[in-house]
Amino acid sequence: MSDRSQASLFARLDAELRDNAMHAVQALQSGQADAARNRFEQLLQRAPDDADLLRLTGMAQRMCGRLEQAVATLERAVRAAPDDPLAASSFGLTCLALGWRDKGLAELRRACDLAPQAAALWNNLGKALIDHGRVGDALQPLQTALDRDPGMSQARFSLAYALTVSGQADHAAHHYRQLLQQRPDDGEAWMGLAQLKSGQLDDQDIRTLQALLAGDGGDPGNRIALGFALGQALHDRQRYAEAFAAWEQANWLLCQRKPWDPRDFSARVDAAVAADWPVPDLPAVRPRVIFIVGLPRSGTSLTEQILACHPDVVAGGELGTLSHVLEEELAHRSGRWPDGLPQLPVPRWQQLGADYLARARHGLGAQPVLTDKRPGNWLFVPAAINMLPDARIVVCRRDPLEACFSCWRNRFSYDNQLFANDFESLAAHWHDFDRASRHWRERFPRRVLDFSYEALVEDKETAIRQLLDFCGLEFDPACLHPERGSGAVRTLSATQVRKPLRKGSAVAERYGELLDPLRRLLP
């Protein structure tokens, strides 16, 4: 029960109620959320003002996915015990689950103020700040959690991640090494070190990783992380055939774990491309949004970093807002993109645009231009243009083989790019992206720009001037130096975008005939 002793729970209840409540607690702790919720709700009818009972009932309701019910119960708990840090924290986490960011973060901060020595509460706050794009603000709470409890691995991992995306690679490496001292087979810590892309893993680390993977069994997810880390370490040592074999095994395990259906996805792309998307002439709305799309590893993070250096631009990062708004609208129809959306009336498109802006801009700066760098938004281009009449779409393009190979040799957060785990699905996905993006550019020529990574590297100033002009931004010399940007980058490119642009960054040619199966599937 977090930092509170079970002996102090339900102190105001009589013996019978307290005994029944403790049985419900045991059910909750053993993962029987529905059984615990039923018990707690029955007990709450007999003791409706007991703060502990209210808090634990709300927790059980949240675990069962009953968020609206949970937030109402936890609000009662906070009113019943305004000085209880556990009630404040539970209420805050539930508010965040409902999308109430400001309220949720405020309650988590209040919980820390009420119990400043409670490491778990500082960790909750730091993790929530990361999850809601406030990575820089998360550093202090996470460090405070570690100050209170140096052995809290969850807080240390979150801090290492926050330091990575804030550009503090050396400090991040220190914390990943600390995690490995606690648990030498921690695949996520090894992955964190490998993704720093700064030669953090040496020959001894490679031998350790090989030994860990030589053993039988083990959690498949951990073995996947170890495999990708080993592949990167071998790549850094120019042991390319061995690196390829490590990545091949890790990707095979990922395919077994979460298969991808390329045919179903291609059908959705075909339906969107074939649809008639009428785009009415509507007044512009503010802020103006620049959607940065493309295949992952094609320069989307770099492009956003370039634009973020402009004083009129605030970087939103990889927002999930567009897909969430569209999913909610589709839920009233068939649930499949793009069924029914092309026939939406103009007022509905305007409302969807207003909903998008209200969510996307929440908590960000007041600049007149917002970037949304969600690579997969290329699928939703016509909807974005209907929702936001002055939106611009920057389609990041990179050599297909380089982009696809980079996807294949990296494991993405939460396994959310499942198409990248085998060459056939990866190539099919590239062709879907290419077909749709070319169509959008022809259909909306003034709204869609192809932005080439290779052209950017070859002639930085010309490419960046073209990008800024397309986006309706005055040229600013700061945009020529994205490596100097101070914003957090929450992608696999977090360390690369902090280095000056340079030629010769292609890697596919180093793998020779090993990549021939992928080459044959691409143009």
Short mmCIF file of N, CA and C in Angstrom, two decimals, residues 25-187:
data_model
loop_
_atom_site.label_atom_id
_atom_site.label_comp_id
_atom_site.label_asym_id
_atom_site.label_seq_id
_atom_site.Cartn_x
_atom_site.Cartn_y
_atom_site.Cartn_z
N VAL A 25 -8.38 -5.68 -0.13
CA VAL A 25 -7.01 -5.24 -0.41
C VAL A 25 -6.18 -6.39 -0.95
N GLN A 26 -6.30 -7.55 -0.35
CA GLN A 26 -5.54 -8.72 -0.80
C GLN A 26 -5.93 -9.10 -2.23
N ALA A 27 -7.22 -9.00 -2.55
CA ALA A 27 -7.65 -9.29 -3.91
C ALA A 27 -7.05 -8.28 -4.89
N LEU A 28 -7.00 -7.01 -4.50
CA LEU A 28 -6.43 -5.97 -5.36
C LEU A 28 -4.94 -6.23 -5.58
N GLN A 29 -4.24 -6.59 -4.52
CA GLN A 29 -2.80 -6.83 -4.63
C GLN A 29 -2.48 -8.06 -5.47
N SER A 30 -3.38 -9.01 -5.52
CA SER A 30 -3.14 -10.22 -6.30
C SER A 30 -3.65 -10.10 -7.74
N GLY A 31 -4.09 -8.90 -8.12
CA GLY A 31 -4.50 -8.67 -9.50
C GLY A 31 -5.95 -8.96 -9.80
N GLN A 32 -6.74 -9.28 -8.78
CA GLN A 32 -8.16 -9.57 -8.99
C GLN A 32 -8.96 -8.26 -8.86
N ALA A 33 -8.78 -7.40 -9.87
CA ALA A 33 -9.32 -6.04 -9.79
C ALA A 33 -10.84 -6.03 -9.73
N ASP A 34 -11.50 -6.86 -10.52
CA ASP A 34 -12.97 -6.85 -10.53
C ASP A 34 -13.52 -7.32 -9.19
N ALA A 35 -12.93 -8.38 -8.66
CA ALA A 35 -13.40 -8.88 -7.35
C ALA A 35 -13.17 -7.84 -6.27
N ALA A 36 -12.01 -7.19 -6.31
CA ALA A 36 -11.71 -6.15 -5.32
C ALA A 36 -12.68 -4.99 -5.45
N ARG A 37 -12.96 -4.59 -6.68
CA ARG A 37 -13.88 -3.45 -6.89
C ARG A 37 -15.26 -3.77 -6.33
N ASN A 38 -15.75 -4.97 -6.61
CA ASN A 38 -17.08 -5.33 -6.10
C ASN A 38 -17.11 -5.28 -4.57
N ARG A 39 -16.09 -5.83 -3.94
CA ARG A 39 -16.04 -5.81 -2.48
C ARG A 39 -15.98 -4.38 -1.94
N PHE A 40 -15.08 -3.57 -2.53
CA PHE A 40 -14.93 -2.20 -2.05
C PHE A 40 -16.23 -1.40 -2.22
N GLU A 41 -16.87 -1.55 -3.37
CA GLU A 41 -18.09 -0.78 -3.62
C GLU A 41 -19.19 -1.18 -2.64
N GLN A 42 -19.28 -2.46 -2.29
CA GLN A 42 -20.27 -2.89 -1.31
C GLN A 42 -19.96 -2.31 0.08
N LEU A 43 -18.66 -2.33 0.43
CA LEU A 43 -18.27 -1.78 1.72
C LEU A 43 -18.48 -0.27 1.77
N LEU A 44 -18.30 0.39 0.63
CA LEU A 44 -18.44 1.84 0.59
C LEU A 44 -19.89 2.27 0.86
N GLN A 45 -20.82 1.41 0.54
CA GLN A 45 -22.22 1.72 0.85
C GLN A 45 -22.44 1.80 2.36
N ARG A 46 -21.64 1.07 3.11
CA ARG A 46 -21.79 1.04 4.57
C ARG A 46 -20.91 2.09 5.26
N ALA A 47 -19.87 2.52 4.58
CA ALA A 47 -18.97 3.54 5.16
C ALA A 47 -18.59 4.53 4.06
N PRO A 48 -19.55 5.34 3.61
CA PRO A 48 -19.33 6.18 2.41
C PRO A 48 -18.33 7.30 2.59
N ASP A 49 -17.92 7.60 3.79
CA ASP A 49 -17.01 8.73 4.01
C ASP A 49 -15.61 8.30 4.44
N ASP A 50 -15.32 7.01 4.44
CA ASP A 50 -14.01 6.56 4.87
C ASP A 50 -12.99 6.84 3.76
N ALA A 51 -11.97 7.63 4.08
CA ALA A 51 -11.02 8.08 3.06
C ALA A 51 -10.23 6.92 2.46
N ASP A 52 -9.77 5.99 3.29
CA ASP A 52 -9.01 4.86 2.77
C ASP A 52 -9.86 4.00 1.85
N LEU A 53 -11.09 3.78 2.26
CA LEU A 53 -12.00 2.98 1.45
C LEU A 53 -12.30 3.67 0.12
N LEU A 54 -12.51 4.98 0.16
CA LEU A 54 -12.74 5.73 -1.08
C LEU A 54 -11.52 5.63 -2.01
N ARG A 55 -10.34 5.82 -1.45
CA ARG A 55 -9.13 5.80 -2.29
C ARG A 55 -8.93 4.44 -2.95
N LEU A 56 -9.06 3.37 -2.18
CA LEU A 56 -8.82 2.04 -2.73
C LEU A 56 -9.93 1.61 -3.68
N THR A 57 -11.15 2.06 -3.41
CA THR A 57 -12.24 1.79 -4.36
C THR A 57 -11.93 2.47 -5.69
N GLY A 58 -11.50 3.72 -5.63
CA GLY A 58 -11.14 4.43 -6.86
C GLY A 58 -10.01 3.76 -7.60
N MET A 59 -9.00 3.28 -6.87
CA MET A 59 -7.89 2.57 -7.51
C MET A 59 -8.39 1.31 -8.22
N ALA A 60 -9.25 0.57 -7.57
CA ALA A 60 -9.78 -0.65 -8.18
C ALA A 60 -10.61 -0.32 -9.41
N GLN A 61 -11.40 0.74 -9.32
CA GLN A 61 -12.20 1.15 -10.49
C GLN A 61 -11.31 1.55 -11.66
N ARG A 62 -10.21 2.25 -11.35
CA ARG A 62 -9.29 2.64 -12.41
C ARG A 62 -8.64 1.41 -13.04
N MET A 63 -8.26 0.44 -12.22
CA MET A 63 -7.65 -0.78 -12.75
C MET A 63 -8.62 -1.55 -13.63
N CYS A 64 -9.90 -1.38 -13.40
CA CYS A 64 -10.92 -2.05 -14.22
C CYS A 64 -11.30 -1.22 -15.44
N GLY A 65 -10.66 -0.07 -15.64
CA GLY A 65 -10.95 0.76 -16.80
C GLY A 65 -12.15 1.67 -16.65
N ARG A 66 -12.69 1.78 -15.44
CA ARG A 66 -13.86 2.64 -15.20
C ARG A 66 -13.37 4.02 -14.74
N LEU A 67 -12.80 4.76 -15.69
CA LEU A 67 -12.08 5.98 -15.32
C LEU A 67 -13.00 7.07 -14.79
N GLU A 68 -14.15 7.28 -15.45
CA GLU A 68 -15.04 8.33 -14.97
C GLU A 68 -15.54 8.03 -13.56
N GLN A 69 -15.87 6.77 -13.32
CA GLN A 69 -16.33 6.37 -12.00
C GLN A 69 -15.18 6.53 -10.99
N ALA A 70 -13.97 6.14 -11.41
CA ALA A 70 -12.82 6.23 -10.51
C ALA A 70 -12.50 7.66 -10.13
N VAL A 71 -12.54 8.57 -11.09
CA VAL A 71 -12.17 9.95 -10.78
C VAL A 71 -13.18 10.58 -9.84
N ALA A 72 -14.44 10.20 -9.97
CA ALA A 72 -15.46 10.73 -9.06
C ALA A 72 -15.23 10.19 -7.64
N THR A 73 -14.91 8.91 -7.55
CA THR A 73 -14.66 8.32 -6.23
C THR A 73 -13.42 8.93 -5.59
N LEU A 74 -12.36 9.11 -6.37
CA LEU A 74 -11.12 9.65 -5.82
C LEU A 74 -11.25 11.12 -5.47
N GLU A 75 -12.10 11.83 -6.17
CA GLU A 75 -12.35 13.23 -5.79
C GLU A 75 -13.00 13.28 -4.41
N ARG A 76 -13.89 12.33 -4.15
CA ARG A 76 -14.48 12.23 -2.81
C ARG A 76 -13.42 11.89 -1.77
N ALA A 77 -12.46 11.03 -2.16
CA ALA A 77 -11.39 10.68 -1.23
C ALA A 77 -10.54 11.89 -0.88
N VAL A 78 -10.26 12.72 -1.86
CA VAL A 78 -9.46 13.92 -1.63
C VAL A 78 -10.21 14.90 -0.74
N ARG A 79 -11.50 15.01 -0.94
CA ARG A 79 -12.30 15.90 -0.08
C ARG A 79 -12.34 15.36 1.35
N ALA A 80 -12.42 14.03 1.47
CA ALA A 80 -12.50 13.43 2.82
C ALA A 80 -11.16 13.53 3.55
N ALA A 81 -10.04 13.49 2.79
CA ALA A 81 -8.71 13.53 3.43
C ALA A 81 -7.81 14.43 2.57
N PRO A 82 -7.98 15.74 2.66
CA PRO A 82 -7.22 16.66 1.81
C PRO A 82 -5.72 16.62 2.05
N ASP A 83 -5.29 16.10 3.19
CA ASP A 83 -3.85 16.03 3.50
C ASP A 83 -3.26 14.65 3.26
N ASP A 84 -4.00 13.78 2.61
CA ASP A 84 -3.51 12.43 2.34
C ASP A 84 -2.76 12.41 1.00
N PRO A 85 -1.44 12.19 1.00
CA PRO A 85 -0.69 12.22 -0.26
C PRO A 85 -1.04 11.08 -1.20
N LEU A 86 -1.41 9.93 -0.64
CA LEU A 86 -1.78 8.81 -1.50
C LEU A 86 -3.08 9.08 -2.23
N ALA A 87 -4.03 9.73 -1.58
CA ALA A 87 -5.28 10.10 -2.25
C ALA A 87 -5.00 11.10 -3.36
N ALA A 88 -4.16 12.09 -3.08
CA ALA A 88 -3.83 13.10 -4.09
C ALA A 88 -3.14 12.45 -5.28
N SER A 89 -2.20 11.54 -5.03
CA SER A 89 -1.49 10.88 -6.12
C SER A 89 -2.43 10.01 -6.96
N SER A 90 -3.28 9.23 -6.30
CA SER A 90 -4.22 8.38 -7.04
C SER A 90 -5.18 9.21 -7.87
N PHE A 91 -5.65 10.30 -7.29
CA PHE A 91 -6.55 11.21 -8.01
C PHE A 91 -5.82 11.81 -9.22
N GLY A 92 -4.57 12.24 -9.02
CA GLY A 92 -3.82 12.83 -10.11
C GLY A 92 -3.59 11.86 -11.25
N LEU A 93 -3.21 10.63 -10.93
CA LEU A 93 -2.96 9.64 -11.98
C LEU A 93 -4.23 9.33 -12.77
N THR A 94 -5.36 9.31 -12.08
CA THR A 94 -6.62 9.03 -12.76
C THR A 94 -7.03 10.22 -13.64
N CYS A 95 -6.80 11.43 -13.16
CA CYS A 95 -7.08 12.61 -14.00
C CYS A 95 -6.25 12.55 -15.28
N LEU A 96 -4.98 12.16 -15.16
CA LEU A 96 -4.13 12.06 -16.33
C LEU A 96 -4.64 11.00 -17.29
N ALA A 97 -5.11 9.88 -16.75
CA ALA A 97 -5.65 8.82 -17.61
C ALA A 97 -6.85 9.29 -18.41
N LEU A 98 -7.58 10.25 -17.86
CA LEU A 98 -8.75 10.82 -18.55
C LEU A 98 -8.36 11.96 -19.48
N GLY A 99 -7.08 12.33 -19.51
CA GLY A 99 -6.64 13.42 -20.36
C GLY A 99 -6.67 14.78 -19.70
N TRP A 100 -6.91 14.83 -18.39
CA TRP A 100 -6.94 16.11 -17.66
C TRP A 100 -5.52 16.42 -17.18
N ARG A 101 -4.69 16.92 -18.10
CA ARG A 101 -3.27 17.05 -17.82
C ARG A 101 -2.97 18.02 -16.68
N ASP A 102 -3.47 19.23 -16.78
CA ASP A 102 -3.14 20.24 -15.77
C ASP A 102 -3.58 19.81 -14.38
N LYS A 103 -4.82 19.32 -14.29
CA LYS A 103 -5.34 18.89 -12.99
C LYS A 103 -4.53 17.71 -12.46
N GLY A 104 -4.23 16.76 -13.32
CA GLY A 104 -3.50 15.58 -12.89
C GLY A 104 -2.11 15.91 -12.39
N LEU A 105 -1.38 16.74 -13.14
CA LEU A 105 -0.03 17.10 -12.72
C LEU A 105 -0.05 17.92 -11.44
N ALA A 106 -1.05 18.78 -11.31
CA ALA A 106 -1.15 19.58 -10.08
C ALA A 106 -1.36 18.69 -8.86
N GLU A 107 -2.19 17.66 -8.99
CA GLU A 107 -2.42 16.76 -7.87
C GLU A 107 -1.17 15.94 -7.54
N LEU A 108 -0.43 15.53 -8.57
CA LEU A 108 0.79 14.78 -8.30
C LEU A 108 1.82 15.66 -7.59
N ARG A 109 1.89 16.94 -7.98
CA ARG A 109 2.80 17.86 -7.28
C ARG A 109 2.34 18.07 -5.83
N ARG A 110 1.04 18.17 -5.64
CA ARG A 110 0.52 18.37 -4.28
C ARG A 110 0.84 17.16 -3.41
N ALA A 111 0.78 15.96 -4.00
CA ALA A 111 1.12 14.76 -3.24
C ALA A 111 2.58 14.81 -2.78
N CYS A 112 3.47 15.29 -3.66
CA CYS A 112 4.89 15.40 -3.28
C CYS A 112 5.09 16.44 -2.18
N ASP A 113 4.33 17.53 -2.24
CA ASP A 113 4.42 18.54 -1.18
C ASP A 113 3.95 17.99 0.16
N LEU A 114 2.93 17.12 0.10
CA LEU A 114 2.40 16.55 1.34
C LEU A 114 3.32 15.50 1.95
N ALA A 115 4.08 14.80 1.10
CA ALA A 115 4.99 13.75 1.60
C ALA A 115 6.32 13.88 0.88
N PRO A 116 7.09 14.89 1.19
CA PRO A 116 8.32 15.17 0.43
C PRO A 116 9.39 14.09 0.54
N GLN A 117 9.27 13.18 1.49
CA GLN A 117 10.25 12.11 1.62
C GLN A 117 9.84 10.84 0.87
N ALA A 118 8.68 10.84 0.23
CA ALA A 118 8.16 9.63 -0.42
C ALA A 118 8.71 9.52 -1.84
N ALA A 119 9.67 8.66 -2.04
CA ALA A 119 10.31 8.51 -3.35
C ALA A 119 9.30 8.12 -4.44
N ALA A 120 8.36 7.24 -4.11
CA ALA A 120 7.41 6.77 -5.11
C ALA A 120 6.56 7.91 -5.67
N LEU A 121 6.22 8.88 -4.83
CA LEU A 121 5.41 10.00 -5.31
C LEU A 121 6.20 10.90 -6.24
N TRP A 122 7.48 11.14 -5.93
CA TRP A 122 8.32 11.91 -6.85
C TRP A 122 8.50 11.17 -8.17
N ASN A 123 8.61 9.86 -8.10
CA ASN A 123 8.74 9.07 -9.32
C ASN A 123 7.46 9.17 -10.16
N ASN A 124 6.30 9.10 -9.50
CA ASN A 124 5.03 9.24 -10.24
C ASN A 124 4.98 10.57 -10.98
N LEU A 125 5.40 11.64 -10.31
CA LEU A 125 5.38 12.95 -10.93
C LEU A 125 6.34 13.01 -12.11
N GLY A 126 7.56 12.53 -11.92
CA GLY A 126 8.54 12.57 -13.00
C GLY A 126 8.11 11.78 -14.21
N LYS A 127 7.60 10.57 -13.99
CA LYS A 127 7.13 9.74 -15.10
C LYS A 127 5.98 10.41 -15.82
N ALA A 128 5.05 11.00 -15.09
CA ALA A 128 3.91 11.67 -15.72
C ALA A 128 4.36 12.86 -16.56
N LEU A 129 5.34 13.61 -16.08
CA LEU A 129 5.86 14.74 -16.84
C LEU A 129 6.48 14.27 -18.15
N ILE A 130 7.22 13.17 -18.11
CA ILE A 130 7.77 12.61 -19.35
C ILE A 130 6.66 12.21 -20.30
N ASP A 131 5.68 11.47 -19.77
CA ASP A 131 4.59 10.98 -20.61
C ASP A 131 3.82 12.11 -21.28
N HIS A 132 3.85 13.30 -20.68
CA HIS A 132 3.09 14.42 -21.22
C HIS A 132 4.00 15.48 -21.82
N GLY A 133 5.17 15.04 -22.26
CA GLY A 133 6.03 15.90 -23.05
C GLY A 133 6.83 16.93 -22.29
N ARG A 134 6.82 16.87 -20.96
CA ARG A 134 7.54 17.86 -20.15
C ARG A 134 8.83 17.22 -19.63
N VAL A 135 9.68 16.80 -20.56
CA VAL A 135 10.85 16.01 -20.19
C VAL A 135 11.81 16.82 -19.32
N GLY A 136 12.08 18.07 -19.70
CA GLY A 136 12.98 18.89 -18.90
C GLY A 136 12.50 19.08 -17.48
N ASP A 137 11.18 19.22 -17.31
CA ASP A 137 10.62 19.40 -15.97
C ASP A 137 10.69 18.12 -15.14
N ALA A 138 10.88 16.97 -15.81
CA ALA A 138 10.90 15.69 -15.09
C ALA A 138 12.22 15.43 -14.40
N LEU A 139 13.29 16.11 -14.80
CA LEU A 139 14.61 15.79 -14.27
C LEU A 139 14.69 15.96 -12.76
N GLN A 140 14.18 17.08 -12.26
CA GLN A 140 14.28 17.34 -10.81
C GLN A 140 13.45 16.34 -9.98
N PRO A 141 12.18 16.08 -10.32
CA PRO A 141 11.44 15.10 -9.51
C PRO A 141 12.09 13.71 -9.52
N LEU A 142 12.61 13.29 -10.67
CA LEU A 142 13.21 11.96 -10.74
C LEU A 142 14.51 11.91 -9.93
N GLN A 143 15.30 12.97 -9.97
CA GLN A 143 16.50 13.00 -9.14
C GLN A 143 16.13 13.01 -7.66
N THR A 144 15.06 13.71 -7.32
CA THR A 144 14.61 13.72 -5.92
C THR A 144 14.19 12.32 -5.49
N ALA A 145 13.50 11.60 -6.38
CA ALA A 145 13.11 10.22 -6.06
C ALA A 145 14.35 9.37 -5.76
N LEU A 146 15.40 9.54 -6.55
CA LEU A 146 16.62 8.76 -6.33
C LEU A 146 17.35 9.22 -5.07
N ASP A 147 17.28 10.51 -4.79
CA ASP A 147 17.88 10.98 -3.53
C ASP A 147 17.20 10.31 -2.33
N ARG A 148 15.88 10.13 -2.44
CA ARG A 148 15.14 9.50 -1.34
C ARG A 148 15.36 7.99 -1.29
N ASP A 149 15.49 7.38 -2.49
CA ASP A 149 15.65 5.93 -2.57
C ASP A 149 16.59 5.59 -3.73
N PRO A 150 17.89 5.51 -3.50
CA PRO A 150 18.85 5.25 -4.59
C PRO A 150 18.63 3.92 -5.29
N GLY A 151 17.93 3.01 -4.66
CA GLY A 151 17.69 1.71 -5.27
C GLY A 151 16.44 1.65 -6.14
N MET A 152 15.74 2.76 -6.33
CA MET A 152 14.51 2.75 -7.11
C MET A 152 14.86 2.71 -8.60
N SER A 153 14.87 1.52 -9.17
CA SER A 153 15.32 1.35 -10.56
C SER A 153 14.39 2.04 -11.55
N GLN A 154 13.10 2.06 -11.26
CA GLN A 154 12.16 2.69 -12.19
C GLN A 154 12.48 4.18 -12.34
N ALA A 155 12.75 4.84 -11.23
CA ALA A 155 13.09 6.26 -11.29
C ALA A 155 14.42 6.48 -12.00
N ARG A 156 15.38 5.60 -11.76
CA ARG A 156 16.69 5.75 -12.40
C ARG A 156 16.58 5.56 -13.91
N PHE A 157 15.79 4.58 -14.33
CA PHE A 157 15.62 4.37 -15.77
C PHE A 157 14.94 5.58 -16.41
N SER A 158 13.89 6.09 -15.77
CA SER A 158 13.21 7.27 -16.31
C SER A 158 14.14 8.47 -16.38
N LEU A 159 14.98 8.62 -15.35
CA LEU A 159 15.92 9.73 -15.35
C LEU A 159 16.94 9.58 -16.47
N ALA A 160 17.44 8.36 -16.67
CA ALA A 160 18.39 8.13 -17.76
C ALA A 160 17.75 8.47 -19.11
N TYR A 161 16.51 8.06 -19.28
CA TYR A 161 15.81 8.38 -20.53
C TYR A 161 15.64 9.89 -20.70
N ALA A 162 15.23 10.58 -19.63
CA ALA A 162 15.03 12.02 -19.70
C ALA A 162 16.34 12.74 -20.01
N LEU A 163 17.43 12.28 -19.44
CA LEU A 163 18.74 12.88 -19.73
C LEU A 163 19.14 12.63 -21.18
N THR A 164 18.81 11.46 -21.69
CA THR A 164 19.13 11.15 -23.09
C THR A 164 18.44 12.12 -24.03
N VAL A 165 17.14 12.28 -23.87
CA VAL A 165 16.40 13.12 -24.80
C VAL A 165 16.64 14.61 -24.56
N SER A 166 17.24 14.93 -23.41
CA SER A 166 17.63 16.31 -23.15
C SER A 166 19.05 16.61 -23.62
N GLY A 167 19.70 15.62 -24.23
CA GLY A 167 21.03 15.84 -24.78
C GLY A 167 22.17 15.64 -23.81
N GLN A 168 21.90 15.04 -22.66
CA GLN A 168 22.95 14.83 -21.65
C GLN A 168 23.37 13.36 -21.65
N ALA A 169 24.03 12.96 -22.73
CA ALA A 169 24.33 11.56 -22.96
C ALA A 169 25.25 10.97 -21.89
N ASP A 170 26.26 11.71 -21.47
CA ASP A 170 27.19 11.17 -20.48
C ASP A 170 26.51 10.89 -19.15
N HIS A 171 25.66 11.82 -18.71
CA HIS A 171 24.92 11.61 -17.47
C HIS A 171 23.95 10.44 -17.60
N ALA A 172 23.33 10.33 -18.79
CA ALA A 172 22.43 9.21 -19.01
C ALA A 172 23.18 7.89 -18.93
N ALA A 173 24.37 7.83 -19.53
CA ALA A 173 25.17 6.60 -19.50
C ALA A 173 25.50 6.19 -18.07
N HIS A 174 25.80 7.17 -17.23
CA HIS A 174 26.10 6.87 -15.83
C HIS A 174 24.94 6.15 -15.16
N HIS A 175 23.73 6.62 -15.39
CA HIS A 175 22.57 6.00 -14.74
C HIS A 175 22.26 4.64 -15.33
N TYR A 176 22.45 4.47 -16.65
CA TYR A 176 22.26 3.14 -17.22
C TYR A 176 23.26 2.15 -16.63
N ARG A 177 24.50 2.59 -16.42
CA ARG A 177 25.50 1.71 -15.81
C ARG A 177 25.12 1.36 -14.37
N GLN A 178 24.55 2.33 -13.66
CA GLN A 178 24.09 2.06 -12.30
C GLN A 178 23.01 0.99 -12.31
N LEU A 179 22.11 1.06 -13.27
CA LEU A 179 21.06 0.05 -13.38
C LEU A 179 21.65 -1.33 -13.64
N LEU A 180 22.69 -1.38 -14.48
CA LEU A 180 23.30 -2.67 -14.80
C LEU A 180 24.07 -3.24 -13.62
N GLN A 181 24.52 -2.39 -12.73
CA GLN A 181 25.12 -2.90 -11.51
C GLN A 181 24.08 -3.60 -10.64
N GLN A 182 22.86 -3.07 -10.66
CA GLN A 182 21.79 -3.68 -9.88
C GLN A 182 21.28 -4.96 -10.55
N ARG A 183 21.20 -4.92 -11.89
CA ARG A 183 20.67 -6.07 -12.62
C ARG A 183 21.43 -6.20 -13.95
N PRO A 184 22.47 -7.02 -13.98
CA PRO A 184 23.35 -7.09 -15.16
C PRO A 184 22.66 -7.56 -16.44
N ASP A 185 21.51 -8.22 -16.34
CA ASP A 185 20.83 -8.71 -17.56
C ASP A 185 19.67 -7.83 -17.98
N ASP A 186 19.62 -6.58 -17.52
CA ASP A 186 18.51 -5.67 -17.82
C ASP A 186 18.61 -5.21 -19.28
N GLY A 187 17.81 -5.82 -20.14
CA GLY A 187 17.87 -5.50 -21.57
C GLY A 187 17.55 -4.06 -21.88
#
